[in-house]
Short mmCIF file of C-alpha atoms in Angstrom, two decimals:
data_model
loop_
_atom_site.label_atom_id
_atom_site.label_comp_id
_atom_site.label_asym_id
_atom_site.label_seq_id
_atom_site.Cartn_x
_atom_site.Cartn_y
_atom_site.Cartn_z
CA MET A 1 0.00 0.00 0.00
CA ALA A 2 1.33 3.44 -0.86
CA ASN A 3 2.39 5.78 1.90
CA LYS A 4 -0.29 8.28 2.91
CA LYS A 5 2.37 10.92 3.41
CA LYS A 6 5.63 11.63 1.63
CA ILE A 7 8.30 10.16 3.92
CA GLY A 8 11.78 11.62 4.22
CA VAL A 9 14.78 10.18 6.08
CA ALA A 10 17.53 12.56 7.24
CA LEU A 11 21.00 11.14 7.85
CA ALA A 12 23.62 12.94 9.94
CA GLY A 13 27.33 12.89 9.18
CA GLY A 14 29.87 11.29 11.46
CA VAL A 15 32.60 9.41 9.54
CA GLY A 16 32.50 5.78 10.79
CA TYR A 17 29.42 6.45 12.92
CA CYS A 18 27.45 6.59 9.67
CA MET A 19 27.59 2.79 9.60
CA THR A 20 24.60 2.99 11.95
CA HIS A 21 22.52 4.37 9.07
CA ILE A 22 22.69 0.98 7.36
CA GLY A 23 21.10 -0.60 10.42
CA VAL A 24 18.47 2.14 10.45
CA PHE A 25 17.49 1.31 6.88
CA GLN A 26 17.40 -2.38 7.76
CA ALA A 27 14.89 -1.71 10.53
CA LEU A 28 12.79 0.60 8.36
CA GLU A 29 12.72 -2.00 5.60
CA LYS A 30 11.65 -4.70 8.05
CA ALA A 31 8.84 -2.42 9.23
CA GLY A 32 7.66 -1.83 5.67
CA ILE A 33 8.61 1.85 5.75
CA LYS A 34 9.82 2.96 2.34
CA PRO A 35 11.14 6.53 2.22
CA ASP A 36 10.26 8.72 -0.73
CA MET A 37 13.20 11.01 0.01
CA VAL A 38 16.62 10.66 1.66
CA ALA A 39 18.77 13.62 2.68
CA GLY A 40 22.34 13.14 3.82
CA THR A 41 25.16 15.19 5.25
CA SER A 42 28.78 14.07 4.90
CA GLY A 43 28.99 10.30 5.47
CA GLY A 44 25.20 10.29 5.62
CA ALA A 45 25.22 11.54 2.02
CA LEU A 46 27.38 8.60 0.98
CA ILE A 47 25.19 5.99 2.68
CA GLY A 48 22.09 7.77 1.39
CA ALA A 49 23.41 7.72 -2.17
CA LEU A 50 24.08 3.99 -2.03
CA TYR A 51 20.59 3.32 -0.67
CA ALA A 52 18.78 5.66 -3.08
CA SER A 53 20.60 4.11 -6.04
CA GLY A 54 18.85 0.82 -5.37
CA ILE A 55 21.76 -1.17 -3.97
CA LYS A 56 20.41 -3.84 -1.62
CA LEU A 57 21.17 -3.37 2.07
CA ASP A 58 23.06 -6.64 2.39
CA ARG A 59 25.26 -5.49 -0.49
CA ILE A 60 25.83 -2.09 1.16
CA GLU A 61 26.79 -3.87 4.37
CA HIS A 62 29.27 -6.00 2.43
CA ILE A 63 30.73 -2.89 0.76
CA VAL A 64 31.34 -1.02 4.01
CA LYS A 65 32.81 -4.08 5.70
CA SER A 66 35.53 -4.17 3.07
CA ILE A 67 36.17 -0.42 2.82
CA LYS A 68 39.63 0.95 3.65
CA TRP A 69 40.83 4.51 4.12
CA SER A 70 42.94 4.04 0.99
CA LYS A 71 39.64 3.99 -0.93
CA LEU A 72 38.56 7.26 0.68
CA MET A 73 41.69 9.41 0.72
CA GLY A 74 44.19 10.43 -1.93
CA ALA A 75 47.58 12.12 -1.73
CA HIS A 76 47.55 15.91 -1.88
CA PHE A 77 50.15 18.53 -1.13
CA LEU A 78 48.36 21.86 -1.22
CA PHE A 79 47.89 23.92 1.92
CA LYS A 80 44.06 23.74 1.90
CA GLY A 81 43.88 20.19 3.24
CA LEU A 82 45.82 17.06 4.12
CA ALA A 83 44.29 14.75 1.52
CA SER A 84 42.21 14.68 -1.64
CA SER A 85 38.64 13.38 -1.53
CA LYS A 86 38.76 12.38 -5.20
CA PRO A 87 38.80 8.66 -4.23
CA ILE A 88 35.32 9.15 -2.71
CA GLN A 89 34.06 10.47 -6.04
CA ASP A 90 35.71 7.54 -7.81
CA LEU A 91 34.12 5.09 -5.37
CA VAL A 92 30.64 6.55 -5.88
CA GLU A 93 31.05 6.34 -9.65
CA GLU A 94 32.31 2.78 -9.37
CA LEU A 95 29.34 1.68 -7.26
CA LEU A 96 26.55 3.74 -8.82
CA GLY A 97 27.84 4.05 -12.37
CA LYS A 98 29.79 6.88 -13.95
CA GLY A 99 27.57 9.82 -14.79
CA ARG A 100 24.67 8.61 -12.61
CA ARG A 101 22.25 11.50 -12.17
CA PHE A 102 19.98 12.51 -9.31
CA ALA A 103 17.08 12.08 -11.73
CA ASP A 104 17.94 8.37 -12.02
CA LEU A 105 17.33 7.69 -8.34
CA GLY A 106 14.30 6.54 -6.40
CA PRO A 107 13.87 7.55 -3.61
CA GLU A 108 14.82 11.17 -4.24
CA LEU A 109 18.23 12.10 -2.83
CA LEU A 110 19.32 15.42 -1.32
CA VAL A 111 22.98 16.13 -0.54
CA THR A 112 24.09 19.01 1.66
CA VAL A 113 27.34 20.92 1.16
CA VAL A 114 28.74 24.31 2.19
CA ASP A 115 30.30 26.85 -0.17
CA LEU A 116 33.33 28.48 1.46
CA VAL A 117 33.13 31.44 -0.95
CA THR A 118 29.57 32.53 -0.13
CA GLU A 119 29.59 30.88 3.34
CA ARG A 120 26.17 29.40 2.58
CA LYS A 121 24.72 25.92 2.38
CA VAL A 122 24.03 24.38 -1.01
CA ILE A 123 21.51 21.58 -1.49
CA TYR A 124 22.01 19.25 -4.44
CA PRO A 125 20.40 18.60 -6.82
CA GLU A 126 19.70 22.08 -8.08
CA ARG A 127 18.47 20.41 -11.28
CA PRO A 128 17.68 16.73 -11.89
CA SER A 129 20.35 16.34 -14.59
CA GLN A 130 23.20 16.92 -12.14
CA THR A 131 25.42 13.94 -11.43
CA ILE A 132 25.71 12.48 -7.94
CA ALA A 133 29.38 11.69 -7.36
CA LEU A 134 30.87 15.18 -7.00
CA PRO A 135 28.25 16.51 -4.54
CA VAL A 136 28.63 13.39 -2.37
CA ARG A 137 32.40 13.81 -2.44
CA ALA A 138 32.07 17.48 -1.47
CA SER A 139 29.65 16.70 1.35
CA CYS A 140 32.20 14.24 2.78
CA SER A 141 35.11 16.69 2.50
CA LEU A 142 35.72 17.56 6.14
CA PRO A 143 37.80 20.76 6.34
CA LEU A 144 41.44 20.33 7.40
CA VAL A 145 41.27 16.64 6.53
CA TYR A 146 40.24 17.06 2.89
CA VAL A 147 40.96 19.74 0.31
CA PRO A 148 37.77 21.68 -0.62
CA VAL A 149 36.09 20.58 -3.84
CA ARG A 150 35.79 22.96 -6.78
CA ASP A 151 32.46 23.12 -8.64
CA GLY A 152 32.47 26.07 -11.01
CA GLU A 153 32.99 29.19 -8.88
CA ARG A 154 32.09 27.31 -5.72
CA LEU A 155 34.57 25.88 -3.22
CA LEU A 156 32.69 23.13 -1.40
CA VAL A 157 33.19 21.38 1.93
CA ASP A 158 31.38 19.09 4.36
CA GLY A 159 27.67 19.89 4.62
CA GLY A 160 27.82 19.35 8.37
CA MET A 161 29.41 22.77 8.73
CA LEU A 162 25.92 24.29 8.51
CA VAL A 163 23.53 21.33 8.24
CA PRO A 164 24.29 18.68 10.86
CA LEU A 165 20.97 16.89 10.26
CA PRO A 166 18.97 17.79 7.11
CA THR A 167 15.40 17.50 8.41
CA ARG A 168 14.26 21.01 7.52
CA GLU A 169 15.79 20.64 4.08
CA LEU A 170 13.55 17.62 3.54
CA ARG A 171 10.51 19.61 4.64
CA GLU A 172 11.45 22.40 2.23
CA ARG A 173 11.58 19.87 -0.63
CA GLY A 174 8.17 18.41 0.16
CA ALA A 175 8.58 15.73 2.82
CA GLU A 176 5.49 15.48 5.02
CA PHE A 177 6.78 12.96 7.57
CA VAL A 178 10.46 13.09 8.57
CA ILE A 179 12.56 10.44 10.29
CA ALA A 180 15.92 11.72 11.59
CA ALA A 181 18.93 9.49 12.29
CA ASP A 182 21.95 10.68 14.22
CA PHE A 183 24.25 9.63 17.08
CA LYS A 184 24.91 10.03 20.78
CA VAL A 185 28.63 9.96 21.52
CA ALA A 186 30.33 9.43 24.89
CA ARG A 187 31.96 12.63 26.10
CA ASP A 188 35.58 11.61 26.40
CA GLU A 189 38.74 13.58 25.67
CA PRO A 190 39.46 14.15 21.95
CA ARG A 191 42.17 11.74 20.80
CA ASN A 192 43.73 13.57 17.87
CA LEU A 193 43.65 16.67 15.66
CA PHE A 194 40.63 15.41 13.74
CA ASP A 195 38.67 14.66 16.91
CA VAL A 196 39.40 18.20 18.09
CA ALA A 197 38.11 19.62 14.79
CA LEU A 198 34.93 17.53 14.88
CA ARG A 199 34.26 18.22 18.55
CA THR A 200 34.63 21.95 17.89
CA LEU A 201 32.21 21.68 14.97
CA ASN A 202 29.71 19.72 17.05
CA ILE A 203 29.79 22.31 19.83
CA ALA A 204 29.23 25.12 17.35
CA ASN A 205 26.34 23.20 15.80
CA GLN A 206 24.47 22.24 18.98
CA GLU A 207 21.65 24.73 18.47
CA ARG A 208 21.29 23.86 14.77
CA LEU A 209 21.15 20.18 15.64
CA ALA A 210 18.50 20.74 18.31
CA GLU A 211 16.35 22.67 15.84
CA SER A 212 16.81 19.96 13.23
CA VAL A 213 15.70 17.27 15.69
CA LYS A 214 12.58 19.33 16.50
CA ALA A 215 11.71 19.33 12.79
CA ALA A 216 11.56 15.52 12.75
CA ASP A 217 8.49 13.40 13.50
CA ILE A 218 10.66 10.50 14.71
CA HIS A 219 14.20 10.80 16.06
CA ILE A 220 16.47 7.75 15.91
CA GLU A 221 19.53 8.31 18.10
CA SER A 222 22.18 5.58 17.95
CA HIS A 223 24.33 5.36 21.08
CA VAL A 224 27.81 4.75 19.73
CA GLY A 225 29.60 5.05 23.09
CA GLN A 226 33.36 5.53 22.86
CA SER A 227 33.71 3.77 19.53
CA SER A 228 36.26 5.39 17.24
CA ARG A 229 34.76 7.05 14.19
CA TRP A 230 38.11 6.66 12.43
CA ASN A 231 38.56 2.89 12.82
CA LEU A 232 36.43 1.62 9.95
CA ALA A 233 37.14 -2.02 10.81
CA THR A 234 35.40 -1.71 14.17
CA ALA A 235 32.81 0.86 13.05
CA VAL A 236 30.97 -1.83 11.06
CA ASP A 237 29.82 -3.24 14.41
CA LEU A 238 27.70 -0.08 14.68
CA ILE A 239 25.32 -1.38 11.99
CA LYS A 240 23.68 -3.49 14.69
CA VAL A 241 23.57 -0.47 17.02
CA GLY A 242 21.71 1.53 14.40
CA ARG A 243 19.28 -1.29 13.71
CA MET A 244 18.46 -1.68 17.40
CA ALA A 245 18.04 2.07 17.87
CA ALA A 246 15.66 2.23 14.91
CA GLU A 247 13.67 -0.77 16.11
CA ASP A 248 13.26 0.89 19.52
CA ALA A 249 12.12 4.15 17.90
CA ILE A 250 9.65 2.31 15.67
CA ALA A 251 8.23 0.45 18.66
CA LYS A 252 7.88 3.64 20.71
CA ASN A 253 6.11 5.36 17.82
CA HIS A 254 4.03 2.36 16.79
CA ASP A 255 0.66 4.13 16.70
CA LEU A 256 2.08 7.10 14.80
CA ILE A 257 3.65 4.83 12.19
CA GLN A 258 0.52 2.71 11.88
CA GLU A 259 -1.40 5.88 11.10
CA LEU A 260 1.29 6.93 8.64
CA MET A 261 1.33 3.64 6.77
CA GLY A 262 -2.38 2.97 6.94
CA ASN A 263 -1.82 -0.76 7.40
CA GLU A 264 -0.24 -3.33 9.71
CA ALA A 265 3.22 -3.01 8.21
CA VAL A 266 5.02 -2.32 11.46
CA THR A 267 3.49 -5.15 13.47
CA GLU A 268 6.39 -7.47 12.66
CA THR A 269 8.85 -5.19 14.48
CA MET A 270 6.90 -5.60 17.70
CA ARG A 271 7.46 -9.35 17.85
#
């Protein structure tokens, strides 16, 4: 049965923590909830692109279990960043197909980035004919770690700089029911330069994140504890964490989801 409302799923960024998003989609699929739109920031944009392209969840899980940093970072020697994010663009093209356009996807995909020139957010696609790989690469390009990505006159970086959780962006593009997925991290001491940069960004974004959560109908918060976001080999264990968090959220919002779906699709998750 078709959804009564247009459903959007917003995915936060978080490097390895984004593995939890795979588990979230697994739980939503089990509950019969099929999003019409997916919006992702940073690593959430990458997972969202894989899902929206039609790749099966078991295949996505297999892909991330075999991923290495060598597939995500390239050598670079300019002063604007430590590494090139071109390998991310290459990976997206390899998995989705070179030249794959936003118009080719179902569900609809939104990717958030920030333009360092205008200091404003940019939401792709701006037109359906735009290709997916470069915006996803740009959204994943965390400043200091990655060199900013050039797109015409724009100089693009991680969308999380201004959009930690793209719930309102989904609403603006027509989503009527929004499910937000992000993380709760243990407050320990930052371990390295990159942790310091991300912690600083998170602190600066606390109010934006709170407002984004308020814009969601259901909030799925995966408790990732003290897991390292940089150790991709161990981060895959967070898929189960995301699945359990989503199952709990679905159970707590059972009546709301039943009304949304107009059928008994979520009953199975209660067993």
